[in-house]
């Protein structure tokens, strides 16, 4: 295995350039559960680590409703608000527990979690999230290239046979550290501002 910074950066760019679901792509008509799961499987295909992985299942949707992080379907159909929430939940569950997601989303729901509060415009929140995420991804790309350069510099005089393995291990450790710091900060924000 050769640690090639161009190949490593190419992998990162593939992740960064994964297409998000735009507001315009979300159907304006209400969907049945099978249509919802098919929509997500089609749109987030690039997010799968393995081909057999599932993006969203009926069980997941039912568990989100039971966990009060998604309002119940209306006459067995899911609205655009449901779809946006499911996208947000998909993003959040990569890092946060269901309890943390519940604490984060509960302020947007009415008391019985039957609908989103009238003064909350989930489509505007989602649109802003996508805009900021696009800008952040450029910064992340620069940060990642900086990490790779730091690792190259750190091991440039390293003569050991397993130099590439050590650089790869170090890259994963640094990425995991960053992910852990951001995860812990998200948890701190939830604990300090959204939990009693």
PDB file of C-alpha atoms in Angstrom, residues 3 5 142-156 167 170-171 174 178:
ATOM      1  CA  UNK A   3       0.371   6.530   0.805  1.00  0.00           C
ATOM      2  CA  UNK A   5      -1.383  12.323  -1.053  1.00  0.00           C
ATOM      3  CA  UNK A 142      -8.317  23.215   2.563  1.00  0.00           C
ATOM      4  CA  UNK A 143      -8.050  21.876   6.124  1.00  0.00           C
ATOM      5  CA  UNK A 144      -7.764  18.309   4.869  1.00  0.00           C
ATOM      6  CA  UNK A 145      -5.004  19.228   2.416  1.00  0.00           C
ATOM      7  CA  UNK A 146      -3.223  20.953   5.312  1.00  0.00           C
ATOM      8  CA  UNK A 147      -3.491  17.749   7.395  1.00  0.00           C
ATOM      9  CA  UNK A 148      -2.010  15.685   4.567  1.00  0.00           C
ATOM     10  CA  UNK A 149       0.847  18.189   4.158  1.00  0.00           C
ATOM     11  CA  UNK A 150       1.547  18.109   7.928  1.00  0.00           C
ATOM     12  CA  UNK A 151       1.710  14.316   7.850  1.00  0.00           C
ATOM     13  CA  UNK A 152       4.023  14.394   4.832  1.00  0.00           C
ATOM     14  CA  UNK A 153       6.302  16.863   6.660  1.00  0.00           C
ATOM     15  CA  UNK A 154       6.232  14.871   9.894  1.00  0.00           C
ATOM     16  CA  UNK A 155       7.403  11.677   8.227  1.00  0.00           C
ATOM     17  CA  UNK A 156       9.582  13.046   5.413  1.00  0.00           C
ATOM     18  CA  UNK A 167       1.218   7.808   7.540  1.00  0.00           C
ATOM     19  CA  UNK A 170      -1.728   8.858  11.497  1.00  0.00           C
ATOM     20  CA  UNK A 171      -4.148  10.341   8.950  1.00  0.00           C
ATOM     21  CA  UNK A 174      -6.038  12.893  13.082  1.00  0.00           C
ATOM     22  CA  UNK A 178     -11.243  16.085  14.621  1.00  0.00           C
TER      23      UNK A 178
END
